[in-house]
Coordinates of C-alpha atoms and ligand atoms in Angstrom, one line a residue:
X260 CA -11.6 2.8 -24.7
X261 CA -13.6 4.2 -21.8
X262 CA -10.5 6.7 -20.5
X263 CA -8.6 7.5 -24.2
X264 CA -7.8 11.2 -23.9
X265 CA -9.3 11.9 -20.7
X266 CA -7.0 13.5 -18.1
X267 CA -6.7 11.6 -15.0
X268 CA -4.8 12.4 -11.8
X269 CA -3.8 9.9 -9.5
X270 CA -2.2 10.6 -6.1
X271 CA 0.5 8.1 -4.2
X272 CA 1.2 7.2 -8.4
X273 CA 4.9 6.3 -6.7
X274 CA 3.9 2.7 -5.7
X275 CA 1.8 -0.1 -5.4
X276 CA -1.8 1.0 -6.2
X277 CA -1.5 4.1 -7.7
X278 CA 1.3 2.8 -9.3
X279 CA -0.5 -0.4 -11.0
X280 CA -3.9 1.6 -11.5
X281 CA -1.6 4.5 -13.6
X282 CA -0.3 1.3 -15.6
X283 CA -4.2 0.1 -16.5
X284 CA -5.0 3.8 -17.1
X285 CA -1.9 4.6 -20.0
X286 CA -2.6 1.5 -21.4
X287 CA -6.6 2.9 -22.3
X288 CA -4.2 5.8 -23.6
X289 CA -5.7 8.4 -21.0
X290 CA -3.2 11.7 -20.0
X291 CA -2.5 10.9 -17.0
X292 CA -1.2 13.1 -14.2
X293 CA 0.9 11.2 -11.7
X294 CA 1.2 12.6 -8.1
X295 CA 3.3 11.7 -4.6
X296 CA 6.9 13.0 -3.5
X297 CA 9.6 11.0 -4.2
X298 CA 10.3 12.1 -7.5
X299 CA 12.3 9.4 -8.7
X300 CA 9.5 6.5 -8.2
X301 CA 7.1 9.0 -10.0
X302 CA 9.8 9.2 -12.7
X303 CA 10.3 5.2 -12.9
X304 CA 6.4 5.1 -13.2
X305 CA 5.9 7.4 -15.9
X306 CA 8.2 5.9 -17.9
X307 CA 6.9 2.9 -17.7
X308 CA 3.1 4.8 -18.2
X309 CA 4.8 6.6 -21.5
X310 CA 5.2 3.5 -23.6
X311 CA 1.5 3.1 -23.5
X312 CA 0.4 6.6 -23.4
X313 CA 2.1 9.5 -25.1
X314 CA 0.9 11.5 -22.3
X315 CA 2.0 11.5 -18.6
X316 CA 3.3 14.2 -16.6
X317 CA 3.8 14.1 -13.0
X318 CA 3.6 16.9 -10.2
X319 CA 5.7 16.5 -6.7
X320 CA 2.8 17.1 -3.9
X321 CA 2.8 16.1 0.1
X322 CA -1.0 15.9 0.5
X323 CA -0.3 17.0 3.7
X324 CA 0.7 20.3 3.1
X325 CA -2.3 22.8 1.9
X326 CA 0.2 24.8 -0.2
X327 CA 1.4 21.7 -2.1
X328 CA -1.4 21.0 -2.3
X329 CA -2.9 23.9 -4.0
X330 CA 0.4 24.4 -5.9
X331 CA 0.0 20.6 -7.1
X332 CA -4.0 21.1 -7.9
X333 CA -2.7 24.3 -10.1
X334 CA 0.1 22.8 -11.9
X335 CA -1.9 19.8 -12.5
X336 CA -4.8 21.8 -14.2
X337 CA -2.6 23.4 -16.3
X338 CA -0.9 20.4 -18.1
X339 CA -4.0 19.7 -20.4
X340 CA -6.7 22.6 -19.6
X341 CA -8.9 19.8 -17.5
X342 CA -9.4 16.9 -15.1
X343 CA -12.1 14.3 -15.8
X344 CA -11.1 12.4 -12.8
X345 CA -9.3 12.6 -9.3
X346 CA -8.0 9.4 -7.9
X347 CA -7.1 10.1 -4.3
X348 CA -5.1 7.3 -3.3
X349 CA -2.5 8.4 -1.4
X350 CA -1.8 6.5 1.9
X351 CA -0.1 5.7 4.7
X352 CA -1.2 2.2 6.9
X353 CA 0.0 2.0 11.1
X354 CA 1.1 -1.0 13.0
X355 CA 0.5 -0.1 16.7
X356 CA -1.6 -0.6 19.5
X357 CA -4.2 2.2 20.4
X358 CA -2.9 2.1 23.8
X359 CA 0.7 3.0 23.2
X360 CA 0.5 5.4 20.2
X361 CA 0.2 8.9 20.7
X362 CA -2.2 11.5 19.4
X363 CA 0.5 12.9 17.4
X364 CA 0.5 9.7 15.3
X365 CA -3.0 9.7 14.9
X366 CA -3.1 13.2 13.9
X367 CA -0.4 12.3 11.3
X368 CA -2.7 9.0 9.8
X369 CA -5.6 11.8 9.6
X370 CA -3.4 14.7 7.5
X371 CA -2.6 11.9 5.0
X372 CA -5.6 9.9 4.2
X373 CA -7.9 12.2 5.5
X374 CA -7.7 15.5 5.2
X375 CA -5.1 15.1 2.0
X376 CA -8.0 13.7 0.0
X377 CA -9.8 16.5 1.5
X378 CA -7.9 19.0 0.5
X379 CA -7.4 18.0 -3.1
X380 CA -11.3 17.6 -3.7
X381 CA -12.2 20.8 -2.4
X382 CA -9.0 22.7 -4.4
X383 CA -10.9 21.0 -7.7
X384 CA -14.0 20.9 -6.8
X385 CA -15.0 24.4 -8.6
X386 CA -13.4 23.0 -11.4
X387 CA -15.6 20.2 -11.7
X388 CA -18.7 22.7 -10.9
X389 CA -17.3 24.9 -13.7
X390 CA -16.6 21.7 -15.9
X391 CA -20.2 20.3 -15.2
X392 CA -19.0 17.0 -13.9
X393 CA -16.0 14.6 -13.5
X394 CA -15.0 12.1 -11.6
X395 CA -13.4 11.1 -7.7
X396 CA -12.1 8.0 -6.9
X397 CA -11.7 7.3 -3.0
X398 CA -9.4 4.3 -1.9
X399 CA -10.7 4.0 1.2
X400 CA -10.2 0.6 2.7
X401 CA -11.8 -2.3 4.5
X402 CA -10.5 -0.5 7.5
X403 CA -12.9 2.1 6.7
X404 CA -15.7 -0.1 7.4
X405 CA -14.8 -2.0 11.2
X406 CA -12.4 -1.6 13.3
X407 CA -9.2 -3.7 13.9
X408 CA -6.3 -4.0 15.4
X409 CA -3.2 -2.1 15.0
X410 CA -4.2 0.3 13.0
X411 CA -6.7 2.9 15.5
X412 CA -5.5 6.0 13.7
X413 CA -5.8 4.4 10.3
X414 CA -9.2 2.9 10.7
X415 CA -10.3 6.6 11.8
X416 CA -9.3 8.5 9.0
X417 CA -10.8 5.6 6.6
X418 CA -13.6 6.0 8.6
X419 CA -13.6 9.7 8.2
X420 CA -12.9 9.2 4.2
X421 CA -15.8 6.8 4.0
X422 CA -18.4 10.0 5.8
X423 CA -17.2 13.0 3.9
X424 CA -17.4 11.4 0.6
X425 CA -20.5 9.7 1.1
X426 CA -21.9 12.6 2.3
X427 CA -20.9 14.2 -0.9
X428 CA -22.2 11.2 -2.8
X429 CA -25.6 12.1 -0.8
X430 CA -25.3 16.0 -1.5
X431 CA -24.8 15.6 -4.5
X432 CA -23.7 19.3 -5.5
X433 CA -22.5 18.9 -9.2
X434 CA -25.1 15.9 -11.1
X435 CA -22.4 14.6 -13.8
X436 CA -19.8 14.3 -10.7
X437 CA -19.6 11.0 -10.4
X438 CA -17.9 9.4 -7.1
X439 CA -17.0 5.8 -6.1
X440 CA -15.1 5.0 -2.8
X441 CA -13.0 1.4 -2.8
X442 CA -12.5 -0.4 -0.1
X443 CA -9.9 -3.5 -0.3
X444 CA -9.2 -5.3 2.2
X445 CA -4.9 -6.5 2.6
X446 CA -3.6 -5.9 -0.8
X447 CA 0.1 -6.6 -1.7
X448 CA 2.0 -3.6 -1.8
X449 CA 5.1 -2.2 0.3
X450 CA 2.5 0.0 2.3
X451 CA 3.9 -1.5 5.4
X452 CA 7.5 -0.6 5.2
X453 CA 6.0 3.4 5.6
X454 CA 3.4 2.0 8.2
X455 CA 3.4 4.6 11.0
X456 CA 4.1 3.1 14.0
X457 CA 3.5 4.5 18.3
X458 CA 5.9 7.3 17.9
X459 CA 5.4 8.3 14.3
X460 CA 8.6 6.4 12.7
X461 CA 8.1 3.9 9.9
X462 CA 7.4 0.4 10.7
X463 CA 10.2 -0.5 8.2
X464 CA 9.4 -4.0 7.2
X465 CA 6.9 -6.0 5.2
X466 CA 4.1 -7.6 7.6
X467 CA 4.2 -11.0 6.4
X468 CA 0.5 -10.8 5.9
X469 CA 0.5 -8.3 3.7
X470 CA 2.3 -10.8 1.7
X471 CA -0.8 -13.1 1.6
X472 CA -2.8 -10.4 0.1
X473 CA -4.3 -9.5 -3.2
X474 CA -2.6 -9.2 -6.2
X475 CA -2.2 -5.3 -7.1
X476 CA -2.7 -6.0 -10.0
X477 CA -5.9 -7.6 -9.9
X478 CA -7.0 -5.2 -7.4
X479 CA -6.1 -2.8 -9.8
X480 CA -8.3 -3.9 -12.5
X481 CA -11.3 -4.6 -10.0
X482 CA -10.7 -0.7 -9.5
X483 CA -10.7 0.2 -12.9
X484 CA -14.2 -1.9 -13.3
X485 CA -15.5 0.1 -11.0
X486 CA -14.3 3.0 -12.1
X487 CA -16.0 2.3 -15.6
X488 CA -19.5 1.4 -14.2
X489 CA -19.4 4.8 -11.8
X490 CA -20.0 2.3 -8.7
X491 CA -21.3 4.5 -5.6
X492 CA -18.9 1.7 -3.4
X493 CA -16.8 -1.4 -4.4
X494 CA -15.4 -4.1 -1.9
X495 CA -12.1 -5.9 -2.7
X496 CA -11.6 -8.9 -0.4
X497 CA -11.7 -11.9 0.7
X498 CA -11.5 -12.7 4.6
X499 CA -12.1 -8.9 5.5
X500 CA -15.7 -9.3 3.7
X501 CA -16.5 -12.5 5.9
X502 CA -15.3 -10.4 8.8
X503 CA -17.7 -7.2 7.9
X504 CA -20.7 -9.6 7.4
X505 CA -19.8 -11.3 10.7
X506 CA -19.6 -7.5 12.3
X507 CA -23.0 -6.9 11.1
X508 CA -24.7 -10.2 11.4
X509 CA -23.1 -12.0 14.2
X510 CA -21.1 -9.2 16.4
X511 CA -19.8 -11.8 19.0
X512 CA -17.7 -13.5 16.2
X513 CA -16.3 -10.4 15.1
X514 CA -15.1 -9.2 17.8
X515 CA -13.3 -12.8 18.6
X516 CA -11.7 -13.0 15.6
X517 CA -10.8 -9.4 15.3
X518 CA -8.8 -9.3 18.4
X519 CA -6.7 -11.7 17.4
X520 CA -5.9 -10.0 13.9
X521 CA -2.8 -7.6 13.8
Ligands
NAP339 N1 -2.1 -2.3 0.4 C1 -3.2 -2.6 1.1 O1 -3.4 -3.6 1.7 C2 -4.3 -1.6 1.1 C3 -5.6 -2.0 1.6 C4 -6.6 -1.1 1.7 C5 -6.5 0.2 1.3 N2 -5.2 0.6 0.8 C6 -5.1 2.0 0.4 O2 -4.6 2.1 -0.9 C7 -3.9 3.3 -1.0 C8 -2.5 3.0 -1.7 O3 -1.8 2.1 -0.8 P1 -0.7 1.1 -1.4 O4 -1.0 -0.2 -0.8 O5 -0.5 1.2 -2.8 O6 0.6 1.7 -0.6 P2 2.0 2.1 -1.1 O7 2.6 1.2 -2.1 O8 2.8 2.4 0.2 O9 1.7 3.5 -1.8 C9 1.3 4.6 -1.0 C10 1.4 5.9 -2.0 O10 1.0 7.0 -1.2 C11 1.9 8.0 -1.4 N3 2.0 8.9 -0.2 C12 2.2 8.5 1.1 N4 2.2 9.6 1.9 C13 2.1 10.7 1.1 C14 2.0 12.1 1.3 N5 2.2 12.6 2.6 N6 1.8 12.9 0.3 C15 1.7 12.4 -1.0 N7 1.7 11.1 -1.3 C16 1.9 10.2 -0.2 C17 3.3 7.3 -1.6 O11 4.1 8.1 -2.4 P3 5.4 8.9 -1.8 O12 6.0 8.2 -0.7 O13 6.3 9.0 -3.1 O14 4.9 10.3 -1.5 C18 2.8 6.1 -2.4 O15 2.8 6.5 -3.8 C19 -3.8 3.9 0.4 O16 -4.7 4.9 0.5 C20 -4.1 2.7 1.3 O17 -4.6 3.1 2.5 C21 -4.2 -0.3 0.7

């Protein structure tokens, strides 16, 4: 299969996504390298990774400290001699108005999904120059794409994601570095119980849209197929990509319906 042998690490492998994607990956029999903090989920994960793969290790790393995260890129390099790919998927979501949270917040959505996946590229990207290639996955988000509701600091730092790394896609430094940036649109995970809400604490509770949303696992898979083909940029939704071609095509309706969205 496409990913036997090849050494992959995932960050936010704890839950949801990264946990579902790690899944997919062990059962191609890659070595995977499972990243986040809470070291129990990790452990529950690669347990479950290890009766499909007999490789999985995992490395503790808050991707928003830069010594973790150098530490983690280190450790993680060291397991097998190598990474083929980099799946940057730790994140955390927001549920509050623009108006009421505070720049502290914001600067707290950016550290995580921004400048975490940041960091990490940059601490292997001279390993990928030295390795003459790889791969980065970005799961970036619908969000990245339009702005909604709810989620100002978290639409930014998608936003952010989706520049740097197509600007890397544009550069182009390494030719066999191969990078694709996913964005799905509601997908059902717990990613709302950790949402970060005006003041920075955790929204605590699953938004009962989230519960409409994708499968994870099939989101998962839809990842995986992208991951496979080496797609530049892969959408995964449903009502979010009516509301993007209504953003570029008829910008009245978008903003109607997006104001009511939460
Ligand atoms: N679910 C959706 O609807 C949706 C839609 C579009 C995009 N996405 C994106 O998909 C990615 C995964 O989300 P999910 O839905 O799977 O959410 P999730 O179930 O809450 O998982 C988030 C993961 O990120 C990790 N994480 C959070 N903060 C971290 C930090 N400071 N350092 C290291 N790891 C951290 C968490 O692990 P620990 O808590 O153990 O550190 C967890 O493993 C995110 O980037 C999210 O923005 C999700």
């Amino acid at each position: 299969m496409h990913y036997t042998d090849k050494v992959i690490l995932i960050t936010g492998a704890s839950s949801g996504i990264g946990h579902e994607l790690a899944l997919l990956l062990a059962k191609e029999k890659a070595r995977l390298i499972l990243a986040a903090r809470n070291q129990a989920a990790l452990e529950a994960v690669r347990n479950q990774c290890l009766s499909y793969t007999p490789w999985c290790e995992i490395v503790l790393m808050d991707v928003t400290d830069e010594a973790q995260v150098q530490e983690g890129a280190r450790r993680a390099l060291q397991f097998f001699g190598k990474i083929d790919v980099l799946v940057n998927n730790a994140g955390v979501t927001q549920r509050s108005k623009l108006i009421d949270t505070s720049v502290a917040a914001v600067r707290q959505l950016m550290e995580v999904n921004f400048f975490g996946a940041v960091m990490l590229t940059q601490a292997l990207l001279p390993h990928f120059r030295a390795q003459g290639g790889g791969q980065i996955i970005i799961i970036s988000s619908m969000a990245g794409l339009m702005g909604y509701p709810w989620r100002s600091g978290y639409n930014a730092a998608k936003h952010a994601l989706q520049g740097y790394f197509e600007t890397l896609q544009t550069e182009n430094p390494i030719p066999k570095l191969y990078t694709t940036i996913i964005c799905p649109g509601r997908v059902r995970t717990p990613i709302t119980y950790s949402a970060i809400t005006a003041n920075g604490e955790a929204y605590g509770k699953m938004d009962p849209k989230q519960v409409k949303g994708l499968s994870v696992a099939l989101c998962a898979q839809r990842i995986l197929k992208a991951m496979h083909k080496r797609k530049k940029m892969v959408l995964i939704a449903r009502e979010e990509r009516i509301l993007l071609w209504f953003k570029r095509y008829f910008p009245p309706l978008f903003y109607m319906i997006a104001r009511k969205g939460n």
